[in-house]
Structure formats: C-alpha cells, structure tokens
C-alpha atoms as an extended CHARMM CRD file, in Angstrom:
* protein
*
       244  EXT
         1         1  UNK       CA             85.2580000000      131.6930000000      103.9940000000  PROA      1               0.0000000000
         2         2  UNK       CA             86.0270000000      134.1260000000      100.6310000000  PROA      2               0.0000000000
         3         3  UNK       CA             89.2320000000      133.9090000000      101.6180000000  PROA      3               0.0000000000
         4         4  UNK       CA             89.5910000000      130.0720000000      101.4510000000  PROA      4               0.0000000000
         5         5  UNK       CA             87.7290000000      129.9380000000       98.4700000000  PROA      5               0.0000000000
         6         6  UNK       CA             89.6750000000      132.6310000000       96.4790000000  PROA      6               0.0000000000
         7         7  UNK       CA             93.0880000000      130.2630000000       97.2860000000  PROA      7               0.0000000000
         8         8  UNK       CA             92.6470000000      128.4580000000       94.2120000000  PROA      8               0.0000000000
         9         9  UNK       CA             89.8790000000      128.6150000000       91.5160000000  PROA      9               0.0000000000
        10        10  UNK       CA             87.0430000000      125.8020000000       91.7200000000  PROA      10              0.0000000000
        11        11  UNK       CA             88.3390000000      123.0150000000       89.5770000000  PROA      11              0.0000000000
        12        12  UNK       CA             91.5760000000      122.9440000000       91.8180000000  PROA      12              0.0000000000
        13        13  UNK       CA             89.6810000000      122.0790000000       94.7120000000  PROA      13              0.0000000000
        14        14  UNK       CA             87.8520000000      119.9560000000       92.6900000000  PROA      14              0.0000000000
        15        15  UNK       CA             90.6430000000      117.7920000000       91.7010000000  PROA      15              0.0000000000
        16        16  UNK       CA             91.8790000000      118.2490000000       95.3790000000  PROA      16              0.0000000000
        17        17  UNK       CA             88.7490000000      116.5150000000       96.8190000000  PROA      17              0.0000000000
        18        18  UNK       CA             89.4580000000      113.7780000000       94.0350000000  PROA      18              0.0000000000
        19        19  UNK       CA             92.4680000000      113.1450000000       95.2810000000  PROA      19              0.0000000000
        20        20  UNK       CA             91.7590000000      112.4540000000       98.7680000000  PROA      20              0.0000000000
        21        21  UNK       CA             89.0270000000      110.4620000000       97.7020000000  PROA      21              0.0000000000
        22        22  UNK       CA             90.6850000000      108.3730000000       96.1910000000  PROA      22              0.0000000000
        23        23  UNK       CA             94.2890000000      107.9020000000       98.4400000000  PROA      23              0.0000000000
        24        24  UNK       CA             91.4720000000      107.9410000000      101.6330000000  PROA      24              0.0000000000
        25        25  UNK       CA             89.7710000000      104.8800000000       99.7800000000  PROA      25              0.0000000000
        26        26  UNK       CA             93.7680000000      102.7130000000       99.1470000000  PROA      26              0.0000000000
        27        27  UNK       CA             94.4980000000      103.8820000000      102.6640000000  PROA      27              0.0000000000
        28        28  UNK       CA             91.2190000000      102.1510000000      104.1310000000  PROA      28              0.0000000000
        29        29  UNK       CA             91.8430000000       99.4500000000      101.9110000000  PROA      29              0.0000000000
        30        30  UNK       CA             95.6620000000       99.0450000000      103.1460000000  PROA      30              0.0000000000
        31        31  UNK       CA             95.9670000000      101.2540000000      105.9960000000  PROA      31              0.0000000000
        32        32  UNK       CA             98.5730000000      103.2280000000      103.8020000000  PROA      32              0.0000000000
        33        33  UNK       CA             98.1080000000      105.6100000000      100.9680000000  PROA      33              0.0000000000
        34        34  UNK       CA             96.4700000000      109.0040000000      101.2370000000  PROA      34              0.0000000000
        35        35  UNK       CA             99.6800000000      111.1220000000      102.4200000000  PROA      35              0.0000000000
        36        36  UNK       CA            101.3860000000      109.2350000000       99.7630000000  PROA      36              0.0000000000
        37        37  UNK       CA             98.8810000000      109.8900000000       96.8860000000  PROA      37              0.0000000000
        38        38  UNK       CA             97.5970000000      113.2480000000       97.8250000000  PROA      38              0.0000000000
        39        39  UNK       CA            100.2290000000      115.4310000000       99.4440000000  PROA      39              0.0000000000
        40        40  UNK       CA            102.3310000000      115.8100000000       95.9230000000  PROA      40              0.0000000000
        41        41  UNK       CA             99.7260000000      117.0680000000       93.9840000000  PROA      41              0.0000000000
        42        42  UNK       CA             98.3850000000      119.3260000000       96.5420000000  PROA      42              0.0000000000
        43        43  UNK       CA            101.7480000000      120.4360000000       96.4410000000  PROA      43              0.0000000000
        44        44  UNK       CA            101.2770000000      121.7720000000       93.3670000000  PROA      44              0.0000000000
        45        45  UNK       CA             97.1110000000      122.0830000000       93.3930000000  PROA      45              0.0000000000
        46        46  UNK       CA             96.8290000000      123.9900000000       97.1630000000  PROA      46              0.0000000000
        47        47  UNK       CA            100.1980000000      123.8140000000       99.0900000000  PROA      47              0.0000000000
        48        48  UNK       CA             98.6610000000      125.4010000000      101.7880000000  PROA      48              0.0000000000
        49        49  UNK       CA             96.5710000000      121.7670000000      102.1960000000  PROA      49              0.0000000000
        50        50  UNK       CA            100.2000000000      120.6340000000      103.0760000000  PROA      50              0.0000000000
        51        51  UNK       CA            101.0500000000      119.5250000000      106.0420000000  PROA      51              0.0000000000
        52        52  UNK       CA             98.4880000000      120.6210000000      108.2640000000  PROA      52              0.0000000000
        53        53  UNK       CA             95.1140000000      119.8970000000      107.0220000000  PROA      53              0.0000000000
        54        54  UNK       CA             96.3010000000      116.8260000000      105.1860000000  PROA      54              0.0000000000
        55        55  UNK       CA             97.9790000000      115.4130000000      108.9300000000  PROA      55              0.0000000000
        56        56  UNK       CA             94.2580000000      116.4360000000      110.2760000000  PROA      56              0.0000000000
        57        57  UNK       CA             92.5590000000      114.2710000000      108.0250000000  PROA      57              0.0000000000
        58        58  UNK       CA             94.5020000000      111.3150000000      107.8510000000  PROA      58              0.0000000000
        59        59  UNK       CA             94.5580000000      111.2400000000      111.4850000000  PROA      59              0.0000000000
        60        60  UNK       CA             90.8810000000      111.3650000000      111.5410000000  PROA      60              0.0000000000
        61        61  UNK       CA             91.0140000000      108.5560000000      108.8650000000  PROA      61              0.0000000000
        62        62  UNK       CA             93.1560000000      106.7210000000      110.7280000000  PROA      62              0.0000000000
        63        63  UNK       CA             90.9520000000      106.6320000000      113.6160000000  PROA      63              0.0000000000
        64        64  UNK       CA             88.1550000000      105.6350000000      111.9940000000  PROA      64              0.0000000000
        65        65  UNK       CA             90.1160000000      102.8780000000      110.0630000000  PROA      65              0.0000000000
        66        66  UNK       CA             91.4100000000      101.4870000000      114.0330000000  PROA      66              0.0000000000
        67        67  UNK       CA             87.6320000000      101.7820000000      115.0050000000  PROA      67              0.0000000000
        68        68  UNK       CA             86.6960000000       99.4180000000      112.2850000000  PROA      68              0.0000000000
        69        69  UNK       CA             88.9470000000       96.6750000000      113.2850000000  PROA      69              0.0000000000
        70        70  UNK       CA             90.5870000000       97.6140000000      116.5620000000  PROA      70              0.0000000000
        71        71  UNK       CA             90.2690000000       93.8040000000      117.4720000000  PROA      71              0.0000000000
        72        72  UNK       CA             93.0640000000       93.1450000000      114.8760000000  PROA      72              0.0000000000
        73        73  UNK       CA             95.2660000000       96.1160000000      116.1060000000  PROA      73              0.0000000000
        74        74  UNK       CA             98.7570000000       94.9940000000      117.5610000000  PROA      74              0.0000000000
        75        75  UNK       CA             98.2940000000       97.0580000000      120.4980000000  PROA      75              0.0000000000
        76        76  UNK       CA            101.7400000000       95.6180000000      122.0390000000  PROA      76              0.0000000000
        77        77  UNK       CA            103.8790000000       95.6870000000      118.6770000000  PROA      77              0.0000000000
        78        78  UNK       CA            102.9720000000       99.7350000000      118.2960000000  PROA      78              0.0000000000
        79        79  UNK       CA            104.5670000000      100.3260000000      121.4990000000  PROA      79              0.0000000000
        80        80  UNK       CA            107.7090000000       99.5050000000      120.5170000000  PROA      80              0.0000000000
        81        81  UNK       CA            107.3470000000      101.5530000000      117.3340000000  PROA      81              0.0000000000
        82        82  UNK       CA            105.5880000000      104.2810000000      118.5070000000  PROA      82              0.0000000000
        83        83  UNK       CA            108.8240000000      104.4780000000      121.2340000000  PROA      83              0.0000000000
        84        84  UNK       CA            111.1100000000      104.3320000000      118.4110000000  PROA      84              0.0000000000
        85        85  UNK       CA            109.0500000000      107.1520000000      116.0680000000  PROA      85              0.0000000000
        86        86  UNK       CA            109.0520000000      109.2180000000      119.0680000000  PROA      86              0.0000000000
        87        87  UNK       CA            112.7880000000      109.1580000000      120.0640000000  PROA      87              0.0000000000
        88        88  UNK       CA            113.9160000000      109.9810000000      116.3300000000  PROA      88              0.0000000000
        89        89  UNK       CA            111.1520000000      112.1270000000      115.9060000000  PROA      89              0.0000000000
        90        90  UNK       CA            112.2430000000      114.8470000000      118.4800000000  PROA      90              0.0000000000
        91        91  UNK       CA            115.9610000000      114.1940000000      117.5940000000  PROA      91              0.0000000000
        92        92  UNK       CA            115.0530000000      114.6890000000      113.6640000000  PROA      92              0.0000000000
        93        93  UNK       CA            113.4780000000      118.2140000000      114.9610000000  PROA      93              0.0000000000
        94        94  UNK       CA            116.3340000000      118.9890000000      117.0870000000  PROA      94              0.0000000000
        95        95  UNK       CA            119.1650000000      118.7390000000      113.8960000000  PROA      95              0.0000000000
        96        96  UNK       CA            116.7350000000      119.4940000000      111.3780000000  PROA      96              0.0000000000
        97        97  UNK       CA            118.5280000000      122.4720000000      110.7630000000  PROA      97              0.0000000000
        98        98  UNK       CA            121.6870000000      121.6790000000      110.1580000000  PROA      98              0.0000000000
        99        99  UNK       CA            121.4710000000      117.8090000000      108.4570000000  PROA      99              0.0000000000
       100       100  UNK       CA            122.5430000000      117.4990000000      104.9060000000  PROA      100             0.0000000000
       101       101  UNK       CA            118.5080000000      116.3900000000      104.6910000000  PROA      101             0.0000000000
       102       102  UNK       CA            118.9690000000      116.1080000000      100.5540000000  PROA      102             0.0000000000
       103       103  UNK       CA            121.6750000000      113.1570000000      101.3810000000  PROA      103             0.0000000000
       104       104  UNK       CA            119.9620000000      112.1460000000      104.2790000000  PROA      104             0.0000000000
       105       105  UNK       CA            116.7680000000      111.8280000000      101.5890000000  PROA      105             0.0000000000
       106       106  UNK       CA            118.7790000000      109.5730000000       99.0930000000  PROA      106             0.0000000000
       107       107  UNK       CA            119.6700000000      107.5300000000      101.9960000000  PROA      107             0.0000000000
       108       108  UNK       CA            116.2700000000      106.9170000000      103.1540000000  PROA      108             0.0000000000
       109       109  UNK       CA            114.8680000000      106.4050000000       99.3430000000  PROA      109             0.0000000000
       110       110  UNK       CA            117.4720000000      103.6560000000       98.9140000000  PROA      110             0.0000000000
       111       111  UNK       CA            117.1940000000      101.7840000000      102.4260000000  PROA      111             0.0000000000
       112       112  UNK       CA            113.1680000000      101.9180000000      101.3160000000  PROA      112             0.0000000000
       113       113  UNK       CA            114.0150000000      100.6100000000       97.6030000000  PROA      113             0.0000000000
       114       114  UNK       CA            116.3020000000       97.9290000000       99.2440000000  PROA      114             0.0000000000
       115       115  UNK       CA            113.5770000000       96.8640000000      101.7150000000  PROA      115             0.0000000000
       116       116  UNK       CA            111.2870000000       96.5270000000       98.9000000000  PROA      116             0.0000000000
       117       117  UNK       CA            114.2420000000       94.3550000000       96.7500000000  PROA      117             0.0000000000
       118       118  UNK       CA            113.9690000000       92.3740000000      100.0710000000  PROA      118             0.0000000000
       119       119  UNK       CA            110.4760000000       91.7130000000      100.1710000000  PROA      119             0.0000000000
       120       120  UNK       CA            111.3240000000       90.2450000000       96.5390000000  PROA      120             0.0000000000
       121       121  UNK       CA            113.2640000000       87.4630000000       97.5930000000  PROA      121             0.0000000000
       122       122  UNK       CA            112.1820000000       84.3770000000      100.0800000000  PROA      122             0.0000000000
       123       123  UNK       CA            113.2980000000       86.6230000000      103.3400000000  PROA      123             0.0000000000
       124       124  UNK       CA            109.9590000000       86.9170000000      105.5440000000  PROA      124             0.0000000000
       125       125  UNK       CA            110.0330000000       90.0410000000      107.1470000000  PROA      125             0.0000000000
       126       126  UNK       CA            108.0100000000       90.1190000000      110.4200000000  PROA      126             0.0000000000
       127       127  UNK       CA            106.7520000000       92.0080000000      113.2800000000  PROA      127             0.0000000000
       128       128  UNK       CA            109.0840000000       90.9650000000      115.4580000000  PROA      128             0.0000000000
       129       129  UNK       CA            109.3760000000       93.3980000000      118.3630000000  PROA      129             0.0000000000
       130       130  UNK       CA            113.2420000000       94.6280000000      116.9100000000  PROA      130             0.0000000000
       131       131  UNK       CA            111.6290000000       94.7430000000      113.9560000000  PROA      131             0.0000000000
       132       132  UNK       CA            109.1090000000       97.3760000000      114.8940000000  PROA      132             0.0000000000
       133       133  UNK       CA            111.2260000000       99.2530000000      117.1710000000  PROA      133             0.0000000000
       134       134  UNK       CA            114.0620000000       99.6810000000      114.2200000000  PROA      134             0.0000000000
       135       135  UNK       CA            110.9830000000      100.5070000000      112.0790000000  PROA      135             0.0000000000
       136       136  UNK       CA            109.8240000000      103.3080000000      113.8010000000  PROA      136             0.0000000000
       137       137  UNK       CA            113.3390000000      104.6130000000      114.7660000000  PROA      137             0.0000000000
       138       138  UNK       CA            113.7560000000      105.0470000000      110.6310000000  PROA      138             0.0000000000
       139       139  UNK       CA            109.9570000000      105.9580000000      110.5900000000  PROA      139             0.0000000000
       140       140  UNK       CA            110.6450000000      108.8480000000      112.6920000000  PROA      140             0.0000000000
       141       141  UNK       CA            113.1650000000      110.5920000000      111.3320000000  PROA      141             0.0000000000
       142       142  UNK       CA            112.3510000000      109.7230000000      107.9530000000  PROA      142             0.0000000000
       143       143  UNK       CA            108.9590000000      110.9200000000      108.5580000000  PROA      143             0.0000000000
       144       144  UNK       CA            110.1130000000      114.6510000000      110.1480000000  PROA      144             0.0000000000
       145       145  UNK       CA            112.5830000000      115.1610000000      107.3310000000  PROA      145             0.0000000000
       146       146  UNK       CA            111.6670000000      114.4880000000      104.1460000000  PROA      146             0.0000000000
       147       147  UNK       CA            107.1090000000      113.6540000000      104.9310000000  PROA      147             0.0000000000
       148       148  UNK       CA            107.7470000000      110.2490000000      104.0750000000  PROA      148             0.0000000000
       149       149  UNK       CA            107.4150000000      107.9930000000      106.9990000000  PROA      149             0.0000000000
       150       150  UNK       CA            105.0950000000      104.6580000000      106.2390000000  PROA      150             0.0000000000
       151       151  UNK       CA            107.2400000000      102.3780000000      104.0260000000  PROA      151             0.0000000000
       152       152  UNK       CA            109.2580000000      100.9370000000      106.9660000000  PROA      152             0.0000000000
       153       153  UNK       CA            106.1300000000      100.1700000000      109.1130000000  PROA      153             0.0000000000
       154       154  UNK       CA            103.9560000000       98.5580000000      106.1480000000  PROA      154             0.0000000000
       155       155  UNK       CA            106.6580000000       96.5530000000      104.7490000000  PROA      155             0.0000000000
       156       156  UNK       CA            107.7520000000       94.9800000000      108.1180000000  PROA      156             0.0000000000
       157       157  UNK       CA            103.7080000000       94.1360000000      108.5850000000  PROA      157             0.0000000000
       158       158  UNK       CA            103.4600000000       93.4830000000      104.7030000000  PROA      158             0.0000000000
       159       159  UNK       CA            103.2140000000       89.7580000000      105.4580000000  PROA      159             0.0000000000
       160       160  UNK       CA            100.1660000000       89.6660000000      108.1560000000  PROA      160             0.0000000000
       161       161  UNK       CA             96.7410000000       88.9270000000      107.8090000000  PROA      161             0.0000000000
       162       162  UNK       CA             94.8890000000       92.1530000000      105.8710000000  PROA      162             0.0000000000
       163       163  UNK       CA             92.9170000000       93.4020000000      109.1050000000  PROA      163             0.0000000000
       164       164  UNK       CA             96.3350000000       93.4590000000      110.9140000000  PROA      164             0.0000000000
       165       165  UNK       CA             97.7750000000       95.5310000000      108.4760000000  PROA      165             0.0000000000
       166       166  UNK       CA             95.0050000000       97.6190000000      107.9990000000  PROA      166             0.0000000000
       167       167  UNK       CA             94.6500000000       98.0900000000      112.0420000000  PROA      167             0.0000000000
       168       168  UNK       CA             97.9580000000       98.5290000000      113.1270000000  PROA      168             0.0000000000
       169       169  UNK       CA             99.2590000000      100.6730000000      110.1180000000  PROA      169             0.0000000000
       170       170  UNK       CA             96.0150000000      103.1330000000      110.8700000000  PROA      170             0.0000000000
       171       171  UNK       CA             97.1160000000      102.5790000000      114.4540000000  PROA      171             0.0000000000
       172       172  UNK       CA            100.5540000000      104.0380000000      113.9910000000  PROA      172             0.0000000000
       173       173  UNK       CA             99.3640000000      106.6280000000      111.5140000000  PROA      173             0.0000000000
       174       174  UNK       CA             97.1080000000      107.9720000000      114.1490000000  PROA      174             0.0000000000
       175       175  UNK       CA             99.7350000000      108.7300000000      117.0980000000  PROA      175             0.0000000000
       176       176  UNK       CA            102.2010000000      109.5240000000      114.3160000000  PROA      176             0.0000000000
       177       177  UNK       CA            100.0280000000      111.9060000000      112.7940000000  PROA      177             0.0000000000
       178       178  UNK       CA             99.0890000000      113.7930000000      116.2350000000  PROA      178             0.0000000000
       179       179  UNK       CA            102.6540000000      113.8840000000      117.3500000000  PROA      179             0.0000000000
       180       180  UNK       CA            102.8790000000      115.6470000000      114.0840000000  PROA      180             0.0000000000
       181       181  UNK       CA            100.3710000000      117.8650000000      114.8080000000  PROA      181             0.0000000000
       182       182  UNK       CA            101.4610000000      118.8930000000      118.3430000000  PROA      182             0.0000000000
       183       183  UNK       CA            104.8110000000      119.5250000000      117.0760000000  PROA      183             0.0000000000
       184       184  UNK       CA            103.3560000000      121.9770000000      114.0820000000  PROA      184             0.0000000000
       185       185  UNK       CA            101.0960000000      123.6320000000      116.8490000000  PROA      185             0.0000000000
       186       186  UNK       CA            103.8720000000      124.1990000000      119.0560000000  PROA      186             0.0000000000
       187       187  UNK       CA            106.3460000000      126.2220000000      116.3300000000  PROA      187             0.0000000000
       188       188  UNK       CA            103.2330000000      128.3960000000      115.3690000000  PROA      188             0.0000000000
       189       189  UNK       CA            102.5920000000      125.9640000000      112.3230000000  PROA      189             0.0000000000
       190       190  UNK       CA             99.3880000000      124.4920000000      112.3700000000  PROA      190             0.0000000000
       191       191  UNK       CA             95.8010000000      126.2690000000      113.8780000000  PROA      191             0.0000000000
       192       192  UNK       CA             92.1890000000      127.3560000000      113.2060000000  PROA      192             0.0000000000
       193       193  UNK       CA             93.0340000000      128.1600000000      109.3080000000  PROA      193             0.0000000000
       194       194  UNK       CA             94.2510000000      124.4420000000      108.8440000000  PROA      194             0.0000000000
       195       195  UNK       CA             91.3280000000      123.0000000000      110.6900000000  PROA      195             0.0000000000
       196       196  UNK       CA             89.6040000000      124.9710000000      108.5080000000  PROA      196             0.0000000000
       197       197  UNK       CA             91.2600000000      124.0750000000      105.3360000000  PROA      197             0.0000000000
       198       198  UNK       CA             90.6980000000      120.5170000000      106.6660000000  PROA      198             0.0000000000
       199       199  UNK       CA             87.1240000000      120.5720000000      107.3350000000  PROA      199             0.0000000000
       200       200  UNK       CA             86.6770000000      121.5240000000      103.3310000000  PROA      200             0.0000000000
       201       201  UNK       CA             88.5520000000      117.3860000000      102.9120000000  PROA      201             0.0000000000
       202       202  UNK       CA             86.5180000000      115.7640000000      105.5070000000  PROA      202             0.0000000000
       203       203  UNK       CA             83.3300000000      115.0660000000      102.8030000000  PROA      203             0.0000000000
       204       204  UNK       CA             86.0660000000      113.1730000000      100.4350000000  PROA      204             0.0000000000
       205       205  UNK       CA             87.3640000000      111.7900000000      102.8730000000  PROA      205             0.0000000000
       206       206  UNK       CA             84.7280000000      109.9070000000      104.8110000000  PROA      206             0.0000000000
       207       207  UNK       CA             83.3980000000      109.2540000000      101.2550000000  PROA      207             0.0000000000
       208       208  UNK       CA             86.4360000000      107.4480000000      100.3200000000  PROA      208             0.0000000000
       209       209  UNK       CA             86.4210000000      105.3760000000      103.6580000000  PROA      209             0.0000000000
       210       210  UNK       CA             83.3270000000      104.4500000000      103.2220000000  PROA      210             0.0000000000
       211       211  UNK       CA             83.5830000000      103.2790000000       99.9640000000  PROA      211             0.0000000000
       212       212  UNK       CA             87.0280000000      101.4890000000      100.8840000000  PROA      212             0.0000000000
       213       213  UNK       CA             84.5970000000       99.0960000000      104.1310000000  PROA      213             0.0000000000
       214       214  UNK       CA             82.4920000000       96.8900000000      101.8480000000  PROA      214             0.0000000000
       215       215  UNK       CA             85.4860000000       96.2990000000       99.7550000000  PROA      215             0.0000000000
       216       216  UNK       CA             88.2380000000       95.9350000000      102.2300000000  PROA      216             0.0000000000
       217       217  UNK       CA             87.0240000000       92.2710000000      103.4560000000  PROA      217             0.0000000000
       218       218  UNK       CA             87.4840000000       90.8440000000      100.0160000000  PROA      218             0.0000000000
       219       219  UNK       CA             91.2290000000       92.0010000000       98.9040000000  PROA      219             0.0000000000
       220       220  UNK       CA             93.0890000000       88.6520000000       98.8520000000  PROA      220             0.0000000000
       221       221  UNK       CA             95.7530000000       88.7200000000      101.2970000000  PROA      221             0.0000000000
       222       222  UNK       CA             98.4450000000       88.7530000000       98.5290000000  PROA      222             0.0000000000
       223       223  UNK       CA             97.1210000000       90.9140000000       97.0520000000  PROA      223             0.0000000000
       224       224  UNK       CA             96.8660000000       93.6420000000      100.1250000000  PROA      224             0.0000000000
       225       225  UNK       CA            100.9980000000       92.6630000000       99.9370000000  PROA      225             0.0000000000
       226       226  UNK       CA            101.2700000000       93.1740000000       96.9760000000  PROA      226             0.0000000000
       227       227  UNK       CA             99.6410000000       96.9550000000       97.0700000000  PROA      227             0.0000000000
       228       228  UNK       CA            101.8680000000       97.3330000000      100.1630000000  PROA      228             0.0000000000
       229       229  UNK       CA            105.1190000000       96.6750000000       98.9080000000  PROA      229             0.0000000000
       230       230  UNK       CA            104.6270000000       98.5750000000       95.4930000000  PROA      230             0.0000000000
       231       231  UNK       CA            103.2670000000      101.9270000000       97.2320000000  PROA      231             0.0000000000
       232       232  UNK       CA            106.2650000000      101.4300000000       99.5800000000  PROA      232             0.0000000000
       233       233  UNK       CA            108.4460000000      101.1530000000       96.6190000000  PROA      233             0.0000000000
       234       234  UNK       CA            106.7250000000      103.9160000000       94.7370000000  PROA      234             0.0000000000
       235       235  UNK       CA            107.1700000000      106.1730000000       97.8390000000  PROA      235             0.0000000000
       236       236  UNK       CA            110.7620000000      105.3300000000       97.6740000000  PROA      236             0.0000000000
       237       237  UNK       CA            111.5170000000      106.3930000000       94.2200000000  PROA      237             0.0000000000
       238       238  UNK       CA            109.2800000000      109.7360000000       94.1770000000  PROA      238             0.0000000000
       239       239  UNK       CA            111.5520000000      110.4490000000       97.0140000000  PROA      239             0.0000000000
       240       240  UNK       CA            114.6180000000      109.8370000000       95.5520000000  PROA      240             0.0000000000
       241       241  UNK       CA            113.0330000000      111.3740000000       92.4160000000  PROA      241             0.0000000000
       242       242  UNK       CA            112.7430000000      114.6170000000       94.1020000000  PROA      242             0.0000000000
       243       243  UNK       CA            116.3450000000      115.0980000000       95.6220000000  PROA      243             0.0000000000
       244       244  UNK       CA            117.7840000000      115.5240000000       91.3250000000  PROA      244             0.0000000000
C-alpha cells in the first residue's frame, strides 16, 4: 500500500482519477475515448498506470458498456475484426523488434488523418464485413506498436445508429484489451502490482460510466459522429505529433 502511495504525491493521483473520469465518461458515451484521453497524461502523471492498469480498466469498462446494450452489439461483424486484430496482433509482436516502428507510426497517423479527410466528403463508410476485417488487420498492428488502435474500428462504424457504436466499439475494446493483457502477462509485463494499481482507477471509473448512462440515450446521432471522427482524428495527429 505505502509503496503505491509514495509513487507520486496526492494531487497526481488526484488529477489521475480526473482523468479517467472523465475519458471513462466520452468512452461510455461513444464507446471510444479513455485510452485516448488518459494514457498521455499518465504518461507523464504515473507511467507506471501505463499499459497495464489502464488495459485493466478499460476492459472492465468495456464490459460494462457491452452489458448495457449487448442487444445492439454486432456480434457477427466483430468476428471478422477480432480475426483480423488477432492475426496482426501476434505478427506486430513477432517483428516488433526490428520494424522501423517511428515510420511505421507516421504511416499509421496519416492512413488515420486520411480516413478522417474521408469521412469529410460524401463517401459512406460502412461495416461491411471487408471493411471490418481490413479494420482490425490495421487495428492490430497499429494497436501493438505505437497504443493506438481504435480510429480504424470507430470510423468504419462512425455512421451507425449510437447504441451500435457504443456496443460494438466496447465489444472490440474488450477482446482487444484482454488479448492485450494475456500478451503483457505472458512476457512478465503485467501482474498483481497492476491489478493493484488498477483497483486505485476502478472508483473513477465506474463513476464516469455511470454518469456517461443517463446521458448516452440523448446524444444526437450526428453528433455521436461527429465526436467519433474528431477523437479519431485527434488520435491521429498526437500520434504523428509524437514521432518529431
């Protein structure tokens, strides 16, 4: 206990629980946002919130957010991602070591900032079942090598009805976020000390997803796309941001 508590002095993990507060309220609102909003300033706040404890919260948000409206989940479209994240995600871990992942970074920043020019324009992206399964291909090994992994699955669903995207972007998050885990676990990377360190998140973070229920029935849906495509593109340029 002392020893979690002398990792940063009080107002840090003040600000901390802030944080998740408020990315676990966008994410229930929009089923993405928390590992977008919180895990660069806990970079700098508590790195040691980041990966681990962060991945064990939002995949305990995540569930909660696919309990809420698991009738709007698209059980048969996250197959085909969820294939896709997988495939990438163990061949992202297997070259991980010797990828240029700086230029791979810039690459993925700009495909996401060209998506998001896309979604501009009077091209309808869909959910089509290519669609997904390209989605979480990029997903994948976006997500293993640079912790940026969402913006390809929310803008292809950016155009659904709000409890869709909500659902089946929580959906994904979940699995994602558990293959994540299992993969930490197994290189000696994640245990009892991030559990730990995640347990001291789980007030803000129910707090912030229960806030986010009352209110996530009454965002327009344009709006909800609207919040979709601008965290995708703000994910995008923070990541190309942080390669100069």
């Amino acid at each position: 206990m002392s020893d979690i508590l002398s990792a940063a002095d009080a107002n840090h993990w003040l600000i901390a629980g802030v944080v998740v507060f408020l990315g676990s309220c966008l994410q229930g609102l929009s089923g993405v946002g928390l590992g977008m909003v919180a895990a660069p300033l806990l970079l700098l706040l508590l790195p040691q919130l980041v990966p681990g404890p962060l991945l064990f919260i939002s995949c305990l948000l995540s569930v909660l957010a696919v309990r809420r409206e698991r009738a709007d989940v698209d059980t048969r479209g996250l197959g085909y991602a969820l294939t896709g994240r997988f495939l990438t995600s163990v061949l992202a871990a297997w070259t991980i070591g010797f990828l240029p992942v700086r230029e791979m970074s810039i690459v993925f920043a700009l495909v996401i900032l060209g998506a998001v020019a896309l979604s501009l324009t009077p091209v309808r992206l869909s959910p089509t079942r290519p669609a997904l399964f390209v989605a979480g291909l990029v997903s994948g090994f976006m997500g293993t090598l640079t912790s940026v992994g969402m913006p390809p699955m929310a803008l292809v669903y950016q155009n659904e009805s709000p409890a869709r995207i909500r659902a089946s972007l929580s959906g994904f998050l979940a699995v994602g976020a558990l293959i994540s885990i299992i993969a930490l676990a197994a290189v000696s990377r994640f245990g009892a000390r991030d559990i730990l360190f995640g347990l001291f998140l789980m007030l803000p973070m129910w707090l912030g997803y229960r806030a986010s229920t009352p209110l996530a029935h009454r965002v327009p849906r344009e709006t909800l796309r609207v919040l979709v495509v601008g965290l995708s593109g703000l994910a995008g340029a923070l990541l190309l941001l942080r390669q100069f």
